[in-house]
Structures are given as structure tokens and as C-alpha cells.
JSON list of C-alpha atoms in Angstrom, two decimals:
[
{"chain": "A", "resi": 191, "resn": "MET", "atom": "CA", "xyz": [-242.25, 11.10, 42.83]},
{"chain": "A", "resi": 192, "resn": "SER", "atom": "CA", "xyz": [-238.91, 9.95, 42.78]},
{"chain": "A", "resi": 193, "resn": "THR", "atom": "CA", "xyz": [-235.87, 11.90, 43.38]},
{"chain": "A", "resi": 194, "resn": "THR", "atom": "CA", "xyz": [-232.71, 11.98, 41.26]},
{"chain": "A", "resi": 195, "resn": "PRO", "atom": "CA", "xyz": [-229.98, 9.56, 42.79]},
{"chain": "A", "resi": 196, "resn": "ASN", "atom": "CA", "xyz": [-226.91, 10.91, 44.14]},
{"chain": "A", "resi": 197, "resn": "PRO", "atom": "CA", "xyz": [-224.22, 10.55, 41.43]},
{"chain": "A", "resi": 198, "resn": "ALA", "atom": "CA", "xyz": [-221.75, 9.35, 44.07]},
{"chain": "A", "resi": 199, "resn": "ALA", "atom": "CA", "xyz": [-224.13, 7.01, 45.17]},
{"chain": "A", "resi": 200, "resn": "MET", "atom": "CA", "xyz": [-224.78, 5.88, 41.64]},
{"chain": "A", "resi": 201, "resn": "SER", "atom": "CA", "xyz": [-221.32, 5.48, 41.27]},
{"chain": "A", "resi": 202, "resn": "ALA", "atom": "CA", "xyz": [-220.89, 3.41, 44.44]},
{"chain": "A", "resi": 203, "resn": "ALA", "atom": "CA", "xyz": [-223.61, 1.11, 43.37]},
{"chain": "A", "resi": 204, "resn": "GLY", "atom": "CA", "xyz": [-222.39, 0.70, 39.82]},
{"chain": "A", "resi": 205, "resn": "VAL", "atom": "CA", "xyz": [-218.91, -0.15, 41.07]},
{"chain": "A", "resi": 206, "resn": "MET", "atom": "CA", "xyz": [-220.60, -2.80, 43.50]},
{"chain": "A", "resi": 207, "resn": "ALA", "atom": "CA", "xyz": [-222.94, -4.28, 40.57]},
{"chain": "A", "resi": 208, "resn": "LYS", "atom": "CA", "xyz": [-219.98, -4.76, 38.37]},
{"chain": "A", "resi": 209, "resn": "ALA", "atom": "CA", "xyz": [-218.00, -6.35, 41.06]},
{"chain": "A", "resi": 210, "resn": "PHE", "atom": "CA", "xyz": [-220.91, -8.73, 41.76]},
{"chain": "A", "resi": 211, "resn": "GLU", "atom": "CA", "xyz": [-221.20, -9.19, 37.79]},
{"chain": "A", "resi": 212, "resn": "GLY", "atom": "CA", "xyz": [-217.57, -10.34, 37.76]},
{"chain": "A", "resi": 213, "resn": "VAL", "atom": "CA", "xyz": [-218.18, -12.95, 40.58]},
{"chain": "A", "resi": 214, "resn": "PHE", "atom": "CA", "xyz": [-221.10, -14.33, 38.95]},
{"chain": "A", "resi": 215, "resn": "VAL", "atom": "CA", "xyz": [-219.56, -14.74, 35.52]},
{"chain": "A", "resi": 216, "resn": "HIS", "atom": "CA", "xyz": [-216.66, -16.45, 37.02]},
{"chain": "A", "resi": 217, "resn": "ALA", "atom": "CA", "xyz": [-218.82, -18.57, 39.34]},
{"chain": "A", "resi": 218, "resn": "PHE", "atom": "CA", "xyz": [-221.04, -19.89, 36.45]},
{"chain": "A", "resi": 219, "resn": "SER", "atom": "CA", "xyz": [-218.28, -20.02, 33.62]},
{"chain": "A", "resi": 220, "resn": "ARG", "atom": "CA", "xyz": [-218.46, -23.87, 32.93]},
{"chain": "A", "resi": 221, "resn": "GLY", "atom": "CA", "xyz": [-218.56, -23.79, 29.40]},
{"chain": "A", "resi": 222, "resn": "LYS", "atom": "CA", "xyz": [-222.31, -23.89, 29.15]},
{"chain": "A", "resi": 223, "resn": "ASP", "atom": "CA", "xyz": [-222.60, -20.22, 28.20]},
{"chain": "A", "resi": 224, "resn": "ASP", "atom": "CA", "xyz": [-220.48, -17.53, 27.01]},
{"chain": "A", "resi": 225, "resn": "PHE", "atom": "CA", "xyz": [-221.71, -14.66, 29.24]},
{"chain": "A", "resi": 226, "resn": "ARG", "atom": "CA", "xyz": [-219.76, -11.88, 27.39]},
{"chain": "A", "resi": 227, "resn": "GLY", "atom": "CA", "xyz": [-220.65, -12.98, 23.80]},
{"chain": "A", "resi": 228, "resn": "ALA", "atom": "CA", "xyz": [-224.34, -14.11, 24.53]},
{"chain": "A", "resi": 229, "resn": "GLY", "atom": "CA", "xyz": [-224.95, -10.69, 26.33]},
{"chain": "A", "resi": 230, "resn": "THR", "atom": "CA", "xyz": [-226.08, -12.16, 29.67]},
{"chain": "A", "resi": 231, "resn": "ARG", "atom": "CA", "xyz": [-225.94, -9.51, 32.48]},
{"chain": "A", "resi": 232, "resn": "PHE", "atom": "CA", "xyz": [-226.63, -10.16, 35.93]},
{"chain": "A", "resi": 233, "resn": "PHE", "atom": "CA", "xyz": [-226.88, -6.50, 36.78]},
{"chain": "A", "resi": 234, "resn": "HIS", "atom": "CA", "xyz": [-228.62, -3.72, 34.58]},
{"chain": "A", "resi": 235, "resn": "VAL", "atom": "CA", "xyz": [-228.87, 0.05, 34.93]},
{"chain": "A", "resi": 236, "resn": "SER", "atom": "CA", "xyz": [-231.78, 2.21, 34.20]},
{"chain": "A", "resi": 237, "resn": "GLU", "atom": "CA", "xyz": [-231.89, 6.01, 34.29]},
{"chain": "A", "resi": 238, "resn": "THR", "atom": "CA", "xyz": [-232.02, 6.21, 37.94]},
{"chain": "A", "resi": 239, "resn": "ALA", "atom": "CA", "xyz": [-230.87, 2.71, 39.36]},
{"chain": "A", "resi": 240, "resn": "TRP", "atom": "CA", "xyz": [-228.77, -0.38, 39.13]},
{"chain": "A", "resi": 241, "resn": "GLY", "atom": "CA", "xyz": [-230.95, -3.70, 39.66]},
{"chain": "A", "resi": 242, "resn": "LEU", "atom": "CA", "xyz": [-230.51, -7.35, 39.43]},
{"chain": "A", "resi": 243, "resn": "ASN", "atom": "CA", "xyz": [-231.48, -8.84, 36.19]},
{"chain": "A", "resi": 244, "resn": "ARG", "atom": "CA", "xyz": [-234.24, -11.07, 37.81]},
{"chain": "A", "resi": 245, "resn": "GLY", "atom": "CA", "xyz": [-234.78, -13.14, 34.55]},
{"chain": "A", "resi": 246, "resn": "VAL", "atom": "CA", "xyz": [-231.13, -13.99, 34.52]},
{"chain": "A", "resi": 247, "resn": "ALA", "atom": "CA", "xyz": [-231.13, -14.74, 38.17]},
{"chain": "A", "resi": 248, "resn": "ALA", "atom": "CA", "xyz": [-234.04, -16.93, 37.96]},
{"chain": "A", "resi": 249, "resn": "ARG", "atom": "CA", "xyz": [-232.11, -18.88, 35.28]},
{"chain": "A", "resi": 250, "resn": "TYR", "atom": "CA", "xyz": [-229.20, -19.48, 37.48]},
{"chain": "A", "resi": 251, "resn": "ALA", "atom": "CA", "xyz": [-230.50, -19.46, 40.94]},
{"chain": "A", "resi": 252, "resn": "SER", "atom": "CA", "xyz": [-230.76, -23.30, 41.10]},
{"chain": "A", "resi": 253, "resn": "TRP", "atom": "CA", "xyz": [-227.29, -23.75, 39.99]},
{"chain": "A", "resi": 254, "resn": "SER", "atom": "CA", "xyz": [-224.41, -24.44, 42.44]},
{"chain": "A", "resi": 255, "resn": "VAL", "atom": "CA", "xyz": [-221.50, -21.99, 42.95]},
{"chain": "A", "resi": 256, "resn": "PRO", "atom": "CA", "xyz": [-218.06, -23.40, 43.99]},
{"chain": "A", "resi": 257, "resn": "ALA", "atom": "CA", "xyz": [-217.07, -22.55, 47.56]},
{"chain": "A", "resi": 258, "resn": "ARG", "atom": "CA", "xyz": [-214.45, -20.26, 46.10]},
{"chain": "A", "resi": 259, "resn": "CYS", "atom": "CA", "xyz": [-216.90, -17.91, 45.22]},
{"chain": "A", "resi": 260, "resn": "LEU", "atom": "CA", "xyz": [-217.88, -16.66, 48.57]},
{"chain": "A", "resi": 261, "resn": "ASP", "atom": "CA", "xyz": [-214.35, -15.24, 49.16]},
{"chain": "A", "resi": 262, "resn": "GLU", "atom": "CA", "xyz": [-214.81, -13.35, 45.87]},
{"chain": "A", "resi": 263, "resn": "TRP", "atom": "CA", "xyz": [-218.41, -12.19, 46.74]},
{"chain": "A", "resi": 264, "resn": "PHE", "atom": "CA", "xyz": [-217.15, -11.03, 50.36]},
{"chain": "A", "resi": 265, "resn": "GLU", "atom": "CA", "xyz": [-214.64, -8.72, 48.64]},
{"chain": "A", "resi": 266, "resn": "ALA", "atom": "CA", "xyz": [-217.18, -7.43, 46.00]},
{"chain": "A", "resi": 267, "resn": "SER", "atom": "CA", "xyz": [-219.74, -6.83, 48.72]},
{"chain": "A", "resi": 268, "resn": "ARG", "atom": "CA", "xyz": [-217.41, -4.50, 51.04]},
{"chain": "A", "resi": 269, "resn": "LEU", "atom": "CA", "xyz": [-219.01, -5.83, 53.91]},
{"chain": "A", "resi": 270, "resn": "PRO", "atom": "CA", "xyz": [-217.09, -4.82, 57.05]},
{"chain": "A", "resi": 271, "resn": "ARG", "atom": "CA", "xyz": [-216.74, -8.53, 58.63]},
{"chain": "A", "resi": 272, "resn": "LYS", "atom": "CA", "xyz": [-216.56, -11.87, 57.32]},
{"chain": "A", "resi": 273, "resn": "LYS", "atom": "CA", "xyz": [-219.07, -12.77, 59.88]},
{"chain": "A", "resi": 274, "resn": "ASP", "atom": "CA", "xyz": [-221.49, -10.59, 57.96]},
{"chain": "A", "resi": 275, "resn": "LEU", "atom": "CA", "xyz": [-220.88, -12.86, 54.89]},
{"chain": "A", "resi": 276, "resn": "LEU", "atom": "CA", "xyz": [-221.77, -15.89, 56.77]},
{"chain": "A", "resi": 277, "resn": "THR", "atom": "CA", "xyz": [-225.02, -14.34, 58.27]},
{"chain": "A", "resi": 278, "resn": "ALA", "atom": "CA", "xyz": [-225.97, -13.00, 54.69]},
{"chain": "A", "resi": 279, "resn": "LEU", "atom": "CA", "xyz": [-225.90, -16.52, 52.97]},
{"chain": "A", "resi": 280, "resn": "SER", "atom": "CA", "xyz": [-226.79, -18.60, 56.11]},
{"chain": "A", "resi": 281, "resn": "VAL", "atom": "CA", "xyz": [-223.50, -20.53, 55.86]},
{"chain": "A", "resi": 282, "resn": "ASN", "atom": "CA", "xyz": [-221.87, -22.39, 58.73]},
{"chain": "A", "resi": 283, "resn": "ALA", "atom": "CA", "xyz": [-218.41, -21.07, 59.27]},
{"chain": "A", "resi": 284, "resn": "SER", "atom": "CA", "xyz": [-216.98, -24.59, 60.46]},
{"chain": "A", "resi": 285, "resn": "THR", "atom": "CA", "xyz": [-218.60, -26.40, 57.43]},
{"chain": "A", "resi": 286, "resn": "LEU", "atom": "CA", "xyz": [-217.09, -23.74, 55.18]},
{"chain": "A", "resi": 287, "resn": "SER", "atom": "CA", "xyz": [-213.70, -24.06, 56.59]},
{"chain": "A", "resi": 288, "resn": "ARG", "atom": "CA", "xyz": [-213.66, -27.83, 55.77]},
{"chain": "A", "resi": 289, "resn": "THR", "atom": "CA", "xyz": [-214.78, -27.21, 52.22]},
{"chain": "A", "resi": 290, "resn": "ARG", "atom": "CA", "xyz": [-212.60, -27.25, 49.18]},
{"chain": "A", "resi": 291, "resn": "PRO", "atom": "CA", "xyz": [-212.71, -24.19, 47.07]},
{"chain": "A", "resi": 292, "resn": "GLU", "atom": "CA", "xyz": [-214.21, -26.11, 44.03]},
{"chain": "A", "resi": 293, "resn": "THR", "atom": "CA", "xyz": [-216.80, -28.08, 46.21]},
{"chain": "A", "resi": 294, "resn": "PRO", "atom": "CA", "xyz": [-220.27, -26.88, 45.00]},
{"chain": "A", "resi": 295, "resn": "LEU", "atom": "CA", "xyz": [-222.43, -25.26, 47.59]},
{"chain": "A", "resi": 296, "resn": "GLU", "atom": "CA", "xyz": [-226.09, -25.95, 47.80]},
{"chain": "A", "resi": 297, "resn": "PRO", "atom": "CA", "xyz": [-228.19, -23.92, 45.33]},
{"chain": "A", "resi": 298, "resn": "GLY", "atom": "CA", "xyz": [-229.82, -22.24, 48.43]},
{"chain": "A", "resi": 299, "resn": "VAL", "atom": "CA", "xyz": [-226.59, -20.19, 48.62]},
{"chain": "A", "resi": 300, "resn": "THR", "atom": "CA", "xyz": [-226.83, -19.08, 45.13]},
{"chain": "A", "resi": 301, "resn": "GLU", "atom": "CA", "xyz": [-230.29, -17.78, 45.57]},
{"chain": "A", "resi": 302, "resn": "ARG", "atom": "CA", "xyz": [-229.08, -16.03, 48.71]},
{"chain": "A", "resi": 303, "resn": "LEU", "atom": "CA", "xyz": [-226.03, -14.56, 46.80]},
{"chain": "A", "resi": 304, "resn": "PHE", "atom": "CA", "xyz": [-228.34, -12.85, 44.06]},
{"chain": "A", "resi": 305, "resn": "ARG", "atom": "CA", "xyz": [-230.61, -11.54, 46.89]},
{"chain": "A", "resi": 306, "resn": "GLN", "atom": "CA", "xyz": [-227.95, -10.15, 49.04]},
{"chain": "A", "resi": 307, "resn": "SER", "atom": "CA", "xyz": [-226.11, -8.62, 46.10]},
{"chain": "A", "resi": 308, "resn": "ASP", "atom": "CA", "xyz": [-229.24, -6.92, 44.98]},
{"chain": "A", "resi": 309, "resn": "LEU", "atom": "CA", "xyz": [-229.88, -5.36, 48.38]},
{"chain": "A", "resi": 310, "resn": "LEU", "atom": "CA", "xyz": [-226.34, -4.36, 48.99]},
{"chain": "A", "resi": 311, "resn": "VAL", "atom": "CA", "xyz": [-226.44, -2.58, 45.37]},
{"chain": "A", "resi": 312, "resn": "ARG", "atom": "CA", "xyz": [-229.56, -0.86, 46.56]},
{"chain": "A", "resi": 313, "resn": "ALA", "atom": "CA", "xyz": [-228.02, 0.29, 49.91]},
{"chain": "A", "resi": 314, "resn": "ALA", "atom": "CA", "xyz": [-225.19, 1.67, 47.84]},
{"chain": "A", "resi": 315, "resn": "GLU", "atom": "CA", "xyz": [-227.67, 3.43, 45.72]},
{"chain": "A", "resi": 316, "resn": "VAL", "atom": "CA", "xyz": [-229.23, 5.12, 48.95]},
{"chain": "A", "resi": 317, "resn": "PHE", "atom": "CA", "xyz": [-226.09, 5.43, 51.11]},
{"chain": "A", "resi": 318, "resn": "GLY", "atom": "CA", "xyz": [-223.05, 5.41, 48.68]},
{"chain": "A", "resi": 319, "resn": "GLU", "atom": "CA", "xyz": [-220.12, 3.74, 50.18]},
{"chain": "A", "resi": 320, "resn": "GLN", "atom": "CA", "xyz": [-221.78, 3.47, 53.36]},
{"chain": "A", "resi": 321, "resn": "GLY", "atom": "CA", "xyz": [-224.28, 1.11, 52.00]},
{"chain": "A", "resi": 322, "resn": "PRO", "atom": "CA", "xyz": [-222.72, -2.19, 53.13]},
{"chain": "A", "resi": 323, "resn": "THR", "atom": "CA", "xyz": [-222.32, -0.49, 56.68]},
{"chain": "A", "resi": 324, "resn": "TRP", "atom": "CA", "xyz": [-225.99, 0.22, 56.93]},
{"chain": "A", "resi": 325, "resn": "MET", "atom": "CA", "xyz": [-226.74, -3.15, 55.90]},
{"chain": "A", "resi": 326, "resn": "THR", "atom": "CA", "xyz": [-225.03, -4.59, 58.97]},
{"chain": "A", "resi": 327, "resn": "LYS", "atom": "CA", "xyz": [-226.51, -2.11, 61.72]},
{"chain": "A", "resi": 328, "resn": "PRO", "atom": "CA", "xyz": [-229.58, -3.20, 63.70]},
{"chain": "A", "resi": 329, "resn": "HIS", "atom": "CA", "xyz": [-232.88, -1.53, 62.28]},
{"chain": "A", "resi": 330, "resn": "PRO", "atom": "CA", "xyz": [-236.11, -1.03, 64.48]},
{"chain": "A", "resi": 331, "resn": "LEU", "atom": "CA", "xyz": [-238.51, -1.71, 61.77]},
{"chain": "A", "resi": 332, "resn": "LEU", "atom": "CA", "xyz": [-236.65, -5.30, 61.39]},
{"chain": "A", "resi": 333, "resn": "ASP", "atom": "CA", "xyz": [-237.12, -6.27, 64.74]},
{"chain": "A", "resi": 334, "resn": "GLY", "atom": "CA", "xyz": [-233.56, -4.99, 65.79]},
{"chain": "A", "resi": 335, "resn": "LYS", "atom": "CA", "xyz": [-231.99, -7.26, 63.26]},
{"chain": "A", "resi": 336, "resn": "THR", "atom": "CA", "xyz": [-229.67, -6.12, 60.70]},
{"chain": "A", "resi": 337, "resn": "PRO", "atom": "CA", "xyz": [-230.89, -5.77, 57.06]},
{"chain": "A", "resi": 338, "resn": "ILE", "atom": "CA", "xyz": [-228.62, -8.48, 55.88]},
{"chain": "A", "resi": 339, "resn": "GLU", "atom": "CA", "xyz": [-229.69, -10.78, 58.66]},
{"chain": "A", "resi": 340, "resn": "PHE", "atom": "CA", "xyz": [-233.47, -10.05, 58.07]},
{"chain": "A", "resi": 341, "resn": "ALA", "atom": "CA", "xyz": [-232.92, -10.58, 54.50]},
{"chain": "A", "resi": 342, "resn": "THR", "atom": "CA", "xyz": [-231.84, -14.31, 54.42]},
{"chain": "A", "resi": 343, "resn": "ASN", "atom": "CA", "xyz": [-235.20, -15.17, 53.05]},
{"chain": "A", "resi": 344, "resn": "GLU", "atom": "CA", "xyz": [-237.18, -13.62, 50.14]},
{"chain": "A", "resi": 345, "resn": "TYR", "atom": "CA", "xyz": [-239.73, -12.15, 52.52]},
{"chain": "A", "resi": 346, "resn": "GLY", "atom": "CA", "xyz": [-237.47, -10.45, 54.70]},
{"chain": "A", "resi": 347, "resn": "GLY", "atom": "CA", "xyz": [-235.53, -9.35, 51.50]},
{"chain": "A", "resi": 348, "resn": "GLU", "atom": "CA", "xyz": [-238.82, -7.65, 50.31]},
{"chain": "A", "resi": 349, "resn": "LYS", "atom": "CA", "xyz": [-239.11, -5.73, 53.62]},
{"chain": "A", "resi": 350, "resn": "VAL", "atom": "CA", "xyz": [-235.55, -4.55, 53.24]},
{"chain": "A", "resi": 351, "resn": "ARG", "atom": "CA", "xyz": [-236.18, -3.38, 49.86]},
{"chain": "A", "resi": 352, "resn": "ALA", "atom": "CA", "xyz": [-239.22, -1.47, 50.89]},
{"chain": "A", "resi": 353, "resn": "ILE", "atom": "CA", "xyz": [-237.22, 0.29, 53.52]},
{"chain": "A", "resi": 354, "resn": "LEU", "atom": "CA", "xyz": [-234.46, 1.21, 51.11]},
{"chain": "A", "resi": 355, "resn": "SER", "atom": "CA", "xyz": [-237.17, 2.41, 48.72]},
{"chain": "A", "resi": 356, "resn": "ALA", "atom": "CA", "xyz": [-238.92, 4.61, 51.08]},
{"chain": "A", "resi": 357, "resn": "ILE", "atom": "CA", "xyz": [-235.49, 5.96, 52.17]},
{"chain": "A", "resi": 358, "resn": "LYS", "atom": "CA", "xyz": [-234.49, 6.66, 48.65]},
{"chain": "A", "resi": 359, "resn": "HIS", "atom": "CA", "xyz": [-237.92, 8.17, 47.60]},
{"chain": "A", "resi": 360, "resn": "GLY", "atom": "CA", "xyz": [-238.78, 9.91, 50.82]},
{"chain": "A", "resi": 361, "resn": "GLY", "atom": "CA", "xyz": [-241.80, 7.70, 51.56]},
{"chain": "A", "resi": 362, "resn": "VAL", "atom": "CA", "xyz": [-243.43, 5.96, 54.46]},
{"chain": "A", "resi": 363, "resn": "VAL", "atom": "CA", "xyz": [-242.07, 2.53, 55.40]}
]
């Protein structure tokens, strides 16, 4: 049995989802798609939750995003430290510092952007404005790693989703 989400948490999640939406639209606007006109949305909302549109994410996960996208994503994420961005996306700081803003990053970064965005929105649903902070605190069920660190691959992401779901619905992890 699910609980009704906290309106403030839903609001925090909605604000974050919309911010990520803007980042992705900007990152993928290359004249190939009219995101606004075509109705393509990276995030959707149901009665109880915001979520990544997995079909749209699958379509764009193999595309490269320009390096400038990472600063925009970091701002949208509300993560406390830039170091958390590098951890979440498995990006090397020195390599990134030598990269020009329009340089395309490897497609694996795009997939990690989608995964971490989805998890951050879910954390905001559960913890409100403190969602990004929760994602950066070590957790005993994640071998002492932070959720953002543990979710650098899809298997870790699934474990973090399960923990967030259990917290949200009052279940067992």
C-alpha cells in the first residue's frame, strides 16, 4: 500500500524534473527533433510520482551530450559539491577541465545523466529539498558508499531505487 506523497516533496521533485528536462532539451537540440512541438518529454508525472520517461531516455541514451551540459546538469541537480557531479557521472576532473564546452562527451555519460537524474528526482520525492543531500551521504546498505556513488551503473541504480521505494512506501529494503 503506497502513501500519498508529501506535497512539498512532490513540489521539490517537480521543480527538479523540470530543471533536468530543460538540460536535456538544450543538450539534444541539434535540429533533429523539435522537442516542444513533438511532445517529447524526458520526465512525466503520474498521480503520485515524477519519473524518467524510459522510452525517451532509451532513444537518446546513445547520443553524446556537449561538455557544457554538465554545468547545467549540476545546477539542476542541486548537489552540494561539484565533486558529487564527477562521482555521479564517472567523469575525470582533469580531463573535463581540458574539454571545450561544445566537445561531445562519450555516450556513457549521457546514460549516467539519465540514471542519476531519475534517482535525484526520486530522492526529492522522498526527502524534498534534502533529496540531493541524501544522495551524497554514505548508506550502510550500499557498502558504506553514497547512493550517487553506488549508482554509477544500472545495477547500483536499481539498488538505490529499491531503497528509495522502501523508504517512500514504508517497506523492507
